[in-house]
């Protein structure tokens, strides 16, 4: 990897699961349409996520941002279109189970925290390693040989994520008892443990105060710049979006109304109209 | 959350994963094992029988807790799966001269297969709907045992051949207690180990948040079936042990009430806790035996108590479960944890 190797030297594991060169198309969404009964949630949505970038998806409420993310992670199946992930080979995501998509390297966090709240922080992060482990009921029942060695091996990577996200103090605490901000951070950690090719974050800063937002923004930048992980995120805080992302796609009523660099998008008349309404002559 | 013993540090991850870290914890385990070993010398025959039943119930309850407490799939079919194990073992013993150990293993395997099959509705159903679907498994299994003529189990079965393993015939209350207690101990160790690994974590993940579990790569459908299979395998083994010990088998010992009883055990003992399943089994079976004996003792002086004993038992039973649900939903396991914490800090409050 080309990303500032001198800074990542302390970590032995590479959290970036992609083998692509920086700038190559990692994830390609093409003409995706999703309909729930009479509601057209997405209509011919196309976008390309480049390896190594932070790609923000923005838009007013109900624009279809989360629906798009759910299509990418396999929770929804679009009626038309294709979503292709390049990781080793081309994977078509629209017809695969979510667990399969996770195995191919798409990790995500949820808008309303979906952690395993009765488990400890460590156990939650270890679940992020699930796809990298071989599971055998018999050795598990005996906690013998390969089962034990595997737990220890995966724990090493998990500890690096703990260190990376500064979660040392909470390792063995039940996540349900952590504050909202830390829960969001654990959820980011769990996704990171997958060693994702694409890290999909659904409103990672929703409901946070300024300080927590700054922390989260720093972690996302670290994940992207130090670990080289490609990030796709939905965010409502325009300041954050414009500051950290290097590409922005704007959705409105299920359609892409703008796509490009942050500066370019923020001055786009269609975007201004979608957010502020039509400008009227006085 | 429990208070953590301070001053215990790990140098390796292997150390950090150990189940017992302090000499106190190890001493407590040794004491429990010692108590089990000497129990036959201290208990009367009646209570030794009860202890044996508790050990069998503990195996079934651990199995049910894997499914209900850890994986979050409510099942009302544990009685049926016990019957599958019992009749598999019984028919094996009657029709083949197979070693009883092989019979127990076979009962576990058949239990797993049948359980996996009846777990299929879990792929579509959750919560109460699933509970009703598993009720069907209970009904179907008992119906099959009565009506499928090739099983020959409409009438009670008797295993004539005594259980002989490598030349040693298990006989008498003592020996059966030790054998079954050993099985229960192994079951507890296996279940505890399971939840130290990825498989067990996947189960708990499905209970806590099934969509997120799928999103981190857990094959939710597969693991649900696996949970049903494992749970029924434990039930199968428990059923087989009942069959070999009682040498007398009838479908009437595996009715719907038994399923409810097992559910009561894990609720009282503590959902999602291996030791809780054991405490629950001990509490429920012990309470039944205690009420039984109490009724016998009161027979002379209070004939009305003796007459209404079944009703009184039911009332006390229902009452205990309601009280546990209200005051300690996490059961006896949690109460034990709290008392340990209290003693650890004593005489200080915190």
Coordinates of C-alpha atoms in Angstrom, one line a residue:
Chain A
X1 CA 0.0 0.0 0.0
X2 CA 1.2 3.5 -0.7
X3 CA -0.5 5.2 2.3
X4 CA 2.1 6.7 4.5
X5 CA 3.7 3.4 5.5
X6 CA 5.9 5.1 8.1
X7 CA 2.8 6.0 10.2
X8 CA 1.1 2.6 10.1
X9 CA 4.3 0.7 11.0
X10 CA 3.1 0.0 14.6
X11 CA 0.2 -2.1 13.3
X12 CA 0.9 -5.5 11.8
X13 CA -2.4 -5.9 10.1
X14 CA -3.6 -4.0 7.1
X15 CA -7.2 -2.9 7.8
X16 CA -7.8 -2.2 4.1
X17 CA -9.2 -5.4 2.5
X18 CA -8.9 -4.1 -1.1
X19 CA -6.2 -5.1 -3.5
X20 CA -7.0 -2.3 -6.0
X21 CA -4.8 0.6 -6.8
X22 CA -5.8 4.0 -5.4
X23 CA -8.3 5.7 -7.7
X24 CA -9.5 2.6 -9.4
X25 CA -13.3 2.0 -9.3
X26 CA -14.0 -0.1 -6.2
X27 CA -17.7 -0.1 -6.3
X28 CA -19.9 0.7 -9.2
X29 CA -23.6 1.3 -8.8
X30 CA -25.3 1.2 -12.2
X31 CA -28.9 2.2 -13.1
X32 CA -30.3 0.9 -9.8
X33 CA -34.1 1.2 -9.4
X34 CA -35.9 0.2 -6.2
X35 CA -39.6 0.3 -5.7
X36 CA -41.8 -0.4 -2.7
X37 CA -45.3 -0.8 -4.0
X38 CA -46.2 2.6 -5.3
X39 CA -43.1 4.3 -3.8
X40 CA -40.1 4.7 -6.1
X41 CA -37.3 4.8 -3.6
X42 CA -34.5 4.8 -6.2
X43 CA -34.6 5.5 -9.8
X44 CA -31.7 4.8 -12.2
X45 CA -29.1 5.6 -9.6
X46 CA -25.6 5.4 -10.8
X47 CA -22.4 6.2 -9.0
X48 CA -18.8 5.0 -8.9
X49 CA -16.8 4.8 -5.7
X50 CA -13.0 5.0 -6.1
X51 CA -10.6 3.1 -4.0
X52 CA -9.0 5.1 -1.3
X53 CA -11.5 7.9 -1.3
X54 CA -14.3 9.2 1.0
X55 CA -17.5 9.3 -1.0
X56 CA -20.4 11.1 0.7
X57 CA -24.0 10.5 -0.3
X58 CA -26.2 13.4 0.7
X59 CA -29.8 14.5 0.1
X60 CA -32.9 15.7 1.9
X61 CA -34.9 13.3 4.1
X62 CA -36.5 10.5 2.2
X63 CA -34.2 11.0 -0.8
X64 CA -33.3 7.3 -0.8
X65 CA -29.8 7.4 0.8
X66 CA -30.3 4.6 3.3
X67 CA -32.2 2.6 0.7
X68 CA -29.1 2.9 -1.6
X69 CA -26.9 1.7 1.2
X70 CA -29.2 -1.2 2.0
X71 CA -29.0 -2.2 -1.7
X72 CA -25.2 -2.1 -1.5
X73 CA -25.1 -4.3 1.6
X74 CA -27.8 -6.7 0.3
X75 CA -30.6 -5.9 2.8
X76 CA -32.8 -4.7 -0.1
X77 CA -32.9 -6.1 -3.6
X78 CA -33.3 -3.5 -6.3
X79 CA -35.7 -4.5 -9.1
X80 CA -33.3 -3.2 -11.8
X81 CA -29.7 -2.3 -12.2
X82 CA -26.4 -3.7 -11.0
X83 CA -24.0 -3.1 -8.1
X84 CA -20.5 -4.4 -8.8
X85 CA -17.7 -4.7 -6.3
X86 CA -14.2 -5.1 -7.6
X87 CA -12.2 -7.1 -5.0
X88 CA -10.0 -9.8 -6.5
X89 CA -12.7 -10.3 -9.1
X90 CA -16.0 -8.7 -9.9
X91 CA -18.8 -9.4 -7.5
X92 CA -22.4 -8.7 -8.3
X93 CA -24.1 -7.5 -5.1
X94 CA -27.7 -7.2 -6.1
X95 CA -28.3 -11.0 -6.0
X96 CA -26.2 -12.0 -3.0
X97 CA -27.1 -12.5 0.7
X98 CA -25.9 -9.8 3.1
X99 CA -23.6 -12.3 4.9
X100 CA -22.0 -13.2 1.5
X101 CA -21.5 -9.5 0.7
X102 CA -19.8 -9.0 4.1
X103 CA -17.5 -11.8 3.2
X104 CA -16.6 -10.1 -0.1
X105 CA -15.5 -7.0 1.9
X106 CA -18.5 -4.6 2.3
X107 CA -18.7 -3.6 5.9
X108 CA -21.4 -1.2 7.2
X109 CA -22.6 0.7 10.2
X110 CA -26.3 1.5 10.8
X111 CA -28.1 4.8 11.3
X112 CA -29.7 3.6 14.6
X113 CA -26.9 1.7 16.3
X114 CA -27.3 -2.0 15.7
X115 CA -24.7 -3.4 18.0
X116 CA -24.9 -6.7 19.9
X117 CA -25.7 -4.8 23.1
X118 CA -25.4 -7.6 25.6
X119 CA -22.0 -8.5 24.5
X120 CA -18.7 -6.8 25.4
X121 CA -16.8 -4.4 23.2
X122 CA -14.3 -7.2 22.5
X123 CA -17.0 -9.7 21.5
X124 CA -18.6 -7.2 19.2
X125 CA -15.3 -6.6 17.5
X126 CA -14.6 -10.3 17.3
X127 CA -17.8 -10.7 15.5
X128 CA -16.4 -8.4 12.9
X129 CA -13.8 -11.1 12.4
X130 CA -16.5 -13.7 11.8
X131 CA -16.0 -13.9 8.1
X132 CA -12.2 -14.4 8.5
X133 CA -12.6 -17.3 10.8
X134 CA -13.2 -21.0 10.1
X135 CA -16.1 -22.3 12.3
X136 CA -16.3 -25.8 13.4
X137 CA -18.8 -26.8 16.0
X138 CA -16.9 -29.8 17.2
X139 CA -13.6 -28.0 17.9
X140 CA -15.7 -25.1 19.3
X141 CA -17.4 -27.4 21.8
X142 CA -14.0 -28.7 22.9
X143 CA -12.3 -25.3 22.6
X144 CA -9.4 -27.3 21.4
X145 CA -6.5 -26.8 19.0
X146 CA -7.6 -24.8 16.0
X147 CA -10.5 -23.1 17.8
X148 CA -8.3 -21.7 20.6
X149 CA -5.5 -20.7 18.2
X150 CA -7.9 -18.9 16.0
X151 CA -9.4 -16.9 18.9
X152 CA -5.9 -15.8 19.9
X153 CA -4.9 -14.9 16.4
X154 CA -8.0 -12.9 15.7
X155 CA -7.7 -11.2 19.0
X156 CA -4.4 -9.7 17.9
X157 CA -6.1 -7.8 15.0
X158 CA -9.0 -6.8 17.2
X159 CA -6.6 -5.3 19.7
X160 CA -5.1 -3.2 16.9
X161 CA -8.6 -1.8 16.1
X162 CA -9.1 -1.2 19.8
X163 CA -5.9 0.8 19.9
X164 CA -6.7 2.6 16.6
X165 CA -10.1 3.7 17.9
X166 CA -8.9 4.3 21.5
X167 CA -11.3 1.9 23.0
X168 CA -8.8 0.4 25.5
X169 CA -10.8 1.4 28.6
X170 CA -14.0 -0.3 27.5
X171 CA -12.7 -3.7 26.2
X172 CA -14.7 -5.8 28.6
X173 CA -17.7 -3.6 29.1
X174 CA -21.1 -4.5 27.8
X175 CA -21.7 -2.2 24.8
X176 CA -25.3 -1.5 25.9
X177 CA -23.9 0.4 28.9
X178 CA -21.6 2.7 26.8
X179 CA -22.6 6.2 25.9
X180 CA -24.1 6.9 22.5
X181 CA -20.9 8.3 21.1
X182 CA -18.8 5.3 22.1
X183 CA -21.4 2.9 20.8
X184 CA -21.1 4.6 17.4
X185 CA -17.3 4.2 17.7
X186 CA -17.6 0.5 18.5
X187 CA -19.9 0.1 15.5
X188 CA -17.2 1.7 13.3
X189 CA -14.7 -0.7 14.9
X190 CA -16.8 -3.7 14.3
X191 CA -17.1 -2.8 10.6
X192 CA -13.3 -2.1 10.5
X193 CA -12.6 -5.6 11.8
X194 CA -14.0 -7.0 8.6
X195 CA -11.0 -5.5 6.9
X196 CA -13.3 -4.0 4.4
X197 CA -12.8 -3.2 0.8
X198 CA -15.6 -0.6 1.2
X199 CA -16.6 0.8 4.6
X200 CA -20.2 2.0 4.4
X201 CA -21.3 4.3 7.2
X202 CA -24.9 5.4 7.6
X203 CA -24.9 8.7 9.4
X204 CA -21.9 8.1 11.7
X205 CA -22.3 11.5 13.4
X206 CA -26.0 11.7 13.8
X207 CA -27.0 12.9 17.2
X208 CA -23.5 13.8 18.4
X209 CA -22.3 17.0 19.9
X210 CA -19.5 19.0 18.3
X211 CA -16.7 17.4 20.2
X212 CA -18.0 13.9 19.5
X213 CA -18.4 14.8 15.8
X214 CA -14.8 16.0 15.7
X215 CA -13.6 12.8 17.2
X216 CA -15.6 10.7 14.8
X217 CA -14.4 12.8 11.8
X218 CA -10.9 12.3 12.9
X219 CA -11.4 8.5 13.2
X220 CA -12.9 8.4 9.7
X221 CA -10.0 10.4 8.3
X222 CA -7.5 8.1 10.1
X223 CA -9.2 5.0 8.8
X224 CA -9.1 6.5 5.3
X225 CA -5.7 8.1 5.3
X226 CA -3.7 5.8 7.6
X227 CA -5.3 2.5 6.9
X228 CA -6.3 3.3 3.3
X229 CA -9.9 2.1 3.6
X230 CA -12.4 3.3 1.1
X231 CA -15.3 5.0 2.8
X232 CA -18.9 5.6 1.7
X233 CA -20.9 7.7 4.1
X234 CA -24.2 9.4 4.5
X235 CA -24.1 12.6 6.5
X236 CA -26.4 15.5 7.2
X237 CA -23.8 17.9 8.6
X238 CA -22.8 19.8 5.5
X239 CA -19.7 21.2 7.2
X240 CA -18.4 17.7 7.9
X241 CA -19.3 16.4 4.4
X242 CA -17.5 19.3 2.6
X243 CA -14.5 19.0 4.9
X244 CA -13.8 15.3 4.8
X245 CA -15.2 13.9 1.6
X246 CA -13.5 14.0 -1.8
X247 CA -16.5 13.1 -3.8
X248 CA -20.2 13.8 -3.2
X249 CA -23.3 12.4 -4.7
X250 CA -26.6 14.2 -4.1
X251 CA -29.9 12.3 -4.2
X252 CA -33.3 13.8 -4.3
X253 CA -36.5 11.8 -4.6
X254 CA -34.5 8.7 -5.5
X255 CA -32.6 10.3 -8.3
X256 CA -29.0 11.5 -8.6
X257 CA -29.2 15.3 -9.0
X258 CA -25.5 16.0 -8.7
X259 CA -22.2 14.2 -8.5
X260 CA -18.7 15.5 -8.2
X261 CA -16.2 17.3 -6.0
X262 CA -17.6 18.9 -2.8
X263 CA -17.0 22.5 -4.0
X264 CA -18.6 21.8 -7.3
X265 CA -21.6 20.1 -5.8
X266 CA -22.3 22.8 -3.2
X267 CA -22.6 25.5 -5.9
X268 CA -24.8 23.4 -8.1
X269 CA -28.2 25.1 -8.6
X270 CA -30.1 21.8 -8.5
X271 CA -28.6 21.0 -5.1
X272 CA -29.4 24.4 -3.7
X273 CA -32.9 24.0 -4.9
X274 CA -33.3 20.6 -3.4
X275 CA -32.1 21.9 0.0
X276 CA -33.5 25.4 0.1
X277 CA -36.4 25.2 -2.3
X278 CA -36.9 27.2 -5.4
X279 CA -35.6 30.7 -5.4
X280 CA -38.4 33.2 -6.1
X281 CA -38.1 36.6 -7.6
X282 CA -38.9 39.3 -5.1
Chain B
X1 CA -22.0 -6.3 35.6
X2 CA -19.9 -8.1 38.0
X3 CA -17.2 -6.5 40.0
X4 CA -13.8 -7.4 38.6
X5 CA -11.1 -8.8 40.8
X6 CA -8.3 -6.4 40.7
X7 CA -4.7 -7.2 40.4
X8 CA -5.2 -10.0 37.9
X9 CA -3.2 -9.2 34.8
X10 CA -2.7 -11.1 31.6
X11 CA 0.6 -11.4 29.7
X12 CA -0.8 -13.4 26.8
X13 CA -4.2 -13.6 25.1
X14 CA -4.4 -17.2 26.1
X15 CA -4.3 -16.2 29.7
X16 CA -6.9 -13.5 29.1
X17 CA -9.3 -16.1 27.6
X18 CA -9.0 -18.5 30.6
X19 CA -12.3 -19.2 32.4
X20 CA -10.9 -19.3 35.8
X21 CA -8.1 -16.9 36.8
X22 CA -7.8 -16.8 40.5
X23 CA -7.2 -19.5 43.1
X24 CA -10.5 -18.7 44.7
X25 CA -12.4 -19.5 41.5
X26 CA -10.4 -22.7 41.1
X27 CA -11.0 -23.7 44.7
X28 CA -14.7 -23.2 44.3
X29 CA -14.8 -25.4 41.2
X30 CA -12.8 -28.1 43.1
X31 CA -15.3 -27.9 46.0
X32 CA -18.3 -28.3 43.7
X33 CA -16.7 -31.4 42.1
X34 CA -15.9 -32.8 45.5
X35 CA -19.5 -32.3 46.6
X36 CA -20.7 -34.2 43.6
X37 CA -18.3 -37.0 44.2
X38 CA -19.3 -37.5 47.9
X39 CA -23.0 -36.7 47.4
X40 CA -24.0 -40.4 47.4
X41 CA -22.5 -40.8 50.9
X42 CA -24.4 -37.9 52.3
X43 CA -27.8 -38.0 50.6
X44 CA -30.7 -40.4 51.3
X45 CA -31.8 -42.6 48.5
X46 CA -34.8 -40.4 47.8
X47 CA -32.7 -37.2 47.4
X48 CA -30.0 -39.1 45.5
X49 CA -32.7 -40.0 43.0
X50 CA -33.7 -36.4 42.9
X51 CA -30.1 -35.3 42.3
X52 CA -29.9 -37.7 39.4
X53 CA -33.0 -36.3 37.9
X54 CA -31.6 -32.8 38.4
X55 CA -28.4 -33.9 36.5
X56 CA -30.5 -35.2 33.6
X57 CA -32.7 -32.1 33.5
X58 CA -29.5 -29.9 33.6
X59 CA -28.4 -31.5 30.3
X60 CA -31.7 -30.8 28.7
X61 CA -31.9 -27.3 30.2
X62 CA -28.4 -26.4 29.0
X63 CA -29.5 -27.5 25.5
X64 CA -32.7 -25.4 25.7
X65 CA -30.7 -22.4 27.0
X66 CA -28.4 -22.6 24.0
X67 CA -31.5 -22.2 21.8
X68 CA -33.7 -19.9 23.8
X69 CA -31.3 -18.0 26.1
X70 CA -28.3 -17.6 23.8
X71 CA -29.8 -17.6 20.3
X72 CA -33.2 -16.1 21.2
X73 CA -35.3 -18.6 19.4
X74 CA -38.2 -19.5 21.7
X75 CA -38.9 -23.3 21.7
X76 CA -41.8 -25.2 23.2
X77 CA -40.6 -28.5 21.8
X78 CA -37.9 -29.6 24.2
X79 CA -40.1 -32.4 25.6
X80 CA -40.5 -33.8 22.1
X81 CA -36.7 -33.8 21.5
X82 CA -36.2 -35.5 24.8
X83 CA -38.6 -38.2 23.6
X84 CA -36.7 -38.5 20.3
X85 CA -33.5 -39.2 22.3
X86 CA -35.2 -41.6 24.8
X87 CA -36.9 -43.6 22.1
X88 CA -33.8 -43.7 19.9
X89 CA -31.9 -45.1 22.8
X90 CA -34.7 -47.4 23.9
X91 CA -35.2 -48.9 20.5
X92 CA -31.5 -49.3 20.0
X93 CA -31.1 -51.1 23.3
X94 CA -34.0 -53.4 22.5
X95 CA -33.3 -54.2 18.9
X96 CA -29.6 -54.1 18.7
X97 CA -27.0 -55.1 21.2
X98 CA -25.2 -51.8 20.8
X99 CA -23.0 -50.4 23.6
X100 CA -25.1 -47.9 25.7
X101 CA -22.5 -45.2 25.1
X102 CA -23.1 -45.7 21.3
X103 CA -26.8 -45.6 22.1
X104 CA -26.4 -42.2 23.8
X105 CA -24.3 -40.8 21.0
X106 CA -26.8 -42.1 18.4
X107 CA -29.6 -40.4 20.4
X108 CA -27.6 -37.2 20.3
X109 CA -27.2 -37.4 16.5
X110 CA -30.8 -38.3 15.8
X111 CA -31.9 -35.6 18.2
X112 CA -29.8 -33.1 16.2
X113 CA -31.2 -34.2 12.9
X114 CA -34.8 -34.0 14.1
X115 CA -34.2 -30.8 15.9
X116 CA -32.6 -29.2 12.8
X117 CA -35.6 -30.2 10.8
X118 CA -38.1 -28.8 13.2
X119 CA -36.0 -25.6 13.3
X120 CA -36.8 -24.8 9.7
X121 CA -39.8 -22.6 10.6
X122 CA -37.3 -20.3 12.5
X123 CA -36.0 -19.2 9.1
X124 CA -39.3 -17.3 8.6
X125 CA -40.8 -16.9 12.0
X126 CA -39.7 -15.0 15.1
X127 CA -40.8 -14.7 18.7
X128 CA -44.3 -15.9 19.6
X129 CA -45.0 -17.1 16.1
X130 CA -42.0 -19.4 16.3
X131 CA -43.0 -20.6 19.7
X132 CA -46.3 -21.8 18.3
X133 CA -44.5 -23.5 15.3
X134 CA -42.2 -25.4 17.7
X135 CA -45.3 -26.4 19.6
X136 CA -46.2 -28.3 16.5
X137 CA -42.9 -30.2 16.7
X138 CA -43.9 -31.4 20.2
X139 CA -47.3 -32.6 19.0
X140 CA -45.9 -34.2 15.8
X141 CA -43.2 -36.1 17.7
X142 CA -45.6 -37.5 20.3
X143 CA -48.1 -38.4 17.7
X144 CA -45.5 -40.2 15.6
X145 CA -44.3 -42.2 18.6
X146 CA -47.8 -43.4 19.3
X147 CA -49.0 -44.0 15.8
X148 CA -46.0 -45.1 13.7
X149 CA -46.3 -48.9 14.1
X150 CA -42.7 -49.7 13.1
X151 CA -41.5 -47.9 16.1
X152 CA -43.6 -50.2 18.2
X153 CA -43.8 -47.6 20.9
X154 CA -47.6 -47.2 21.3
X155 CA -47.3 -49.3 24.4
X156 CA -44.7 -48.6 27.0
X157 CA -41.3 -50.1 26.2
X158 CA -39.1 -52.0 28.6
X159 CA -35.3 -52.3 28.2
X160 CA -34.6 -55.7 29.7
X161 CA -30.8 -55.7 29.1
X162 CA -29.0 -53.7 31.9
X163 CA -26.7 -50.9 30.7
X164 CA -23.3 -52.5 30.5
X165 CA -20.3 -50.5 29.3
X166 CA -17.0 -52.4 28.8
X167 CA -18.0 -55.2 31.2
X168 CA -19.2 -52.8 33.9
X169 CA -22.9 -52.9 34.6
X170 CA -24.2 -49.6 35.9
X171 CA -26.6 -50.5 38.6
X172 CA -27.9 -48.9 41.8
X173 CA -28.6 -45.3 42.7
X174 CA -25.1 -44.4 43.5
X175 CA -23.5 -45.5 40.2
X176 CA -26.3 -44.0 38.1
X177 CA -25.8 -40.7 40.0
X178 CA -22.1 -40.6 39.2
X179 CA -22.5 -41.6 35.6
X180 CA -25.2 -39.0 34.9
X181 CA -23.5 -36.3 36.9
X182 CA -20.4 -36.9 34.8
X183 CA -22.5 -36.5 31.6
X184 CA -24.0 -33.3 33.0
X185 CA -20.5 -32.0 33.8
X186 CA -19.3 -32.7 30.3
X187 CA -22.4 -31.0 28.9
X188 CA -21.7 -27.9 30.9
X189 CA -18.1 -27.8 29.8
X190 CA -19.0 -28.2 26.2
X191 CA -21.6 -25.5 26.3
X192 CA -19.3 -23.1 28.1
X193 CA -16.6 -23.7 25.5
X194 CA -19.0 -23.1 22.7
X195 CA -19.6 -19.5 23.9
X196 CA -15.9 -18.8 24.0
X197 CA -15.7 -19.2 20.2
X198 CA -17.0 -17.7 17.1
X199 CA -19.9 -20.1 16.8
X200 CA -21.3 -19.2 20.2
X201 CA -20.8 -15.5 19.5
X202 CA -22.8 -15.9 16.2
X203 CA -25.7 -17.4 18.2
X204 CA -25.7 -14.4 20.7
X205 CA -25.4 -12.0 17.8
X206 CA -28.5 -13.4 16.2
X207 CA -30.4 -13.0 19.5
X208 CA -29.2 -9.4 20.0
X209 CA -29.5 -8.0 16.5
X210 CA -30.2 -10.4 13.6
X211 CA -29.9 -7.9 10.8
X212 CA -26.5 -6.7 12.1
X213 CA -25.4 -10.3 12.5
X214 CA -26.2 -10.9 8.8
X215 CA -24.4 -7.7 7.9
X216 CA -21.1 -8.7 9.6
X217 CA -21.2 -12.0 7.7
X218 CA -23.0 -14.4 10.0
X219 CA -25.1 -16.8 8.0
X220 CA -28.2 -16.3 10.1
X221 CA -30.3 -19.0 8.6
X222 CA -27.6 -21.6 9.0
X223 CA -26.8 -20.7 12.6
X224 CA -30.5 -20.8 13.6
X225 CA -30.7 -24.4 12.3
X226 CA -27.4 -25.2 14.0
X227 CA -28.8 -23.8 17.3
X228 CA -31.9 -26.0 17.0
X229 CA -29.7 -29.0 16.1
X230 CA -27.3 -28.5 19.0
X231 CA -30.1 -27.9 21.5
X232 CA -31.9 -31.0 20.5
X233 CA -28.7 -33.0 20.6
X234 CA -28.4 -32.1 24.3
X235 CA -32.0 -33.0 24.7
X236 CA -31.4 -36.3 22.9
X237 CA -28.6 -37.2 25.2
X238 CA -30.7 -36.3 28.3
X239 CA -33.6 -38.4 26.9
X240 CA -31.3 -41.4 26.2
X241 CA -29.9 -41.3 29.8
X242 CA -33.5 -41.3 31.1
X243 CA -34.2 -44.3 29.0
X244 CA -31.2 -46.3 30.1
X245 CA -31.7 -45.4 33.8
X246 CA -35.5 -46.0 34.0
X247 CA -35.4 -49.0 31.6
X248 CA -39.1 -48.2 31.1
X249 CA -40.3 -45.8 28.4
X250 CA -43.6 -44.2 27.6
X251 CA -44.5 -41.2 25.6
X252 CA -46.4 -39.9 28.5
X253 CA -43.2 -38.8 30.2
X254 CA -42.5 -36.4 27.4
X255 CA -45.6 -34.3 27.1
X256 CA -46.0 -30.6 26.5
X257 CA -45.9 -30.0 30.2
X258 CA -42.3 -31.2 30.2
X259 CA -41.4 -28.6 27.5
X260 CA -43.0 -25.9 29.7
X261 CA -41.1 -27.2 32.7
X262 CA -37.8 -26.9 30.9
X263 CA -38.7 -23.4 29.8
X264 CA -39.4 -22.6 33.4
X265 CA -36.0 -24.0 34.4
X266 CA -34.0 -21.6 32.2
X267 CA -36.2 -18.6 33.1
X268 CA -35.7 -19.2 36.8
X269 CA -32.1 -20.2 36.4
X270 CA -31.1 -17.4 34.1
X271 CA -31.5 -17.0 30.3
X272 CA -28.3 -17.1 28.4
X273 CA -26.2 -18.7 31.1
X274 CA -24.9 -22.2 31.2
X275 CA -24.6 -22.3 35.0
X276 CA -28.1 -20.7 35.1
X277 CA -29.5 -23.7 33.3
X278 CA -28.1 -26.0 36.0
X279 CA -29.3 -23.8 38.9
X280 CA -32.8 -23.7 37.2
X281 CA -32.9 -27.5 36.8
X282 CA -31.9 -28.0 40.5
X283 CA -34.4 -25.4 41.6
X284 CA -37.4 -26.7 39.7
X285 CA -36.8 -30.4 40.2
X286 CA -35.8 -29.8 43.8
X287 CA -38.9 -27.7 44.5
X288 CA -41.1 -30.5 43.0
X289 CA -39.4 -33.1 45.1
X290 CA -39.6 -30.9 48.2
X291 CA -43.3 -30.3 47.8
X292 CA -43.8 -34.0 47.2
X293 CA -42.0 -34.9 50.4
X294 CA -43.7 -32.1 52.4
X295 CA -47.1 -33.4 51.2
X296 CA -46.1 -36.9 52.4
X297 CA -45.1 -35.6 55.8
X298 CA -48.3 -33.6 56.2
X299 CA -50.5 -36.5 55.3
X300 CA -51.4 -37.4 58.8
X301 CA -52.1 -34.0 60.2
X302 CA -53.4 -32.1 57.2
X303 CA -55.3 -34.5 54.9
X304 CA -56.7 -31.6 52.9
X305 CA -53.1 -30.6 51.9
X306 CA -52.4 -34.1 50.7
X307 CA -55.6 -34.1 48.7
X308 CA -54.9 -30.8 46.9
X309 CA -51.2 -31.3 46.5
X310 CA -51.1 -31.2 42.7
X311 CA -53.0 -27.9 42.7
X312 CA -50.8 -26.5 45.5
X313 CA -47.7 -27.5 43.5
X314 CA -49.0 -25.8 40.4
X315 CA -49.7 -22.6 42.3
X316 CA -46.3 -22.5 44.0
X317 CA -44.8 -23.2 40.7
X318 CA -46.5 -20.5 38.8
X319 CA -45.9 -18.1 41.7
X320 CA -42.1 -18.7 41.7
X321 CA -41.9 -18.1 37.9
X322 CA -43.9 -14.9 38.2
X323 CA -41.8 -13.7 41.1
X324 CA -38.6 -14.4 39.3
X325 CA -39.8 -12.6 36.2
X326 CA -40.6 -9.5 38.3
X327 CA -37.7 -9.4 40.7
X328 CA -34.8 -11.0 38.9
X329 CA -35.5 -11.6 35.2
X330 CA -31.9 -12.8 34.9
X331 CA -32.5 -15.6 37.3
X332 CA -30.6 -17.5 39.9
X333 CA -27.4 -17.1 37.9
X334 CA -27.6 -13.3 38.5
X335 CA -28.4 -13.7 42.1
X336 CA -25.4 -15.9 42.6
X337 CA -23.2 -13.4 40.8
X338 CA -24.4 -10.6 43.0
X339 CA -23.8 -12.5 46.2
X340 CA -20.3 -13.4 45.0
X341 CA -19.7 -9.7 44.3
X342 CA -21.0 -8.8 47.7
X343 CA -18.8 -11.3 49.5
X344 CA -15.8 -10.2 47.5
X345 CA -16.1 -6.7 48.8
X346 CA -17.3 -7.5 52.2
X347 CA -17.3 -5.7 54.7
X348 CA -17.2 -2.7 52.3
X349 CA -20.1 -1.5 50.2
X350 CA -18.0 -0.7 47.1

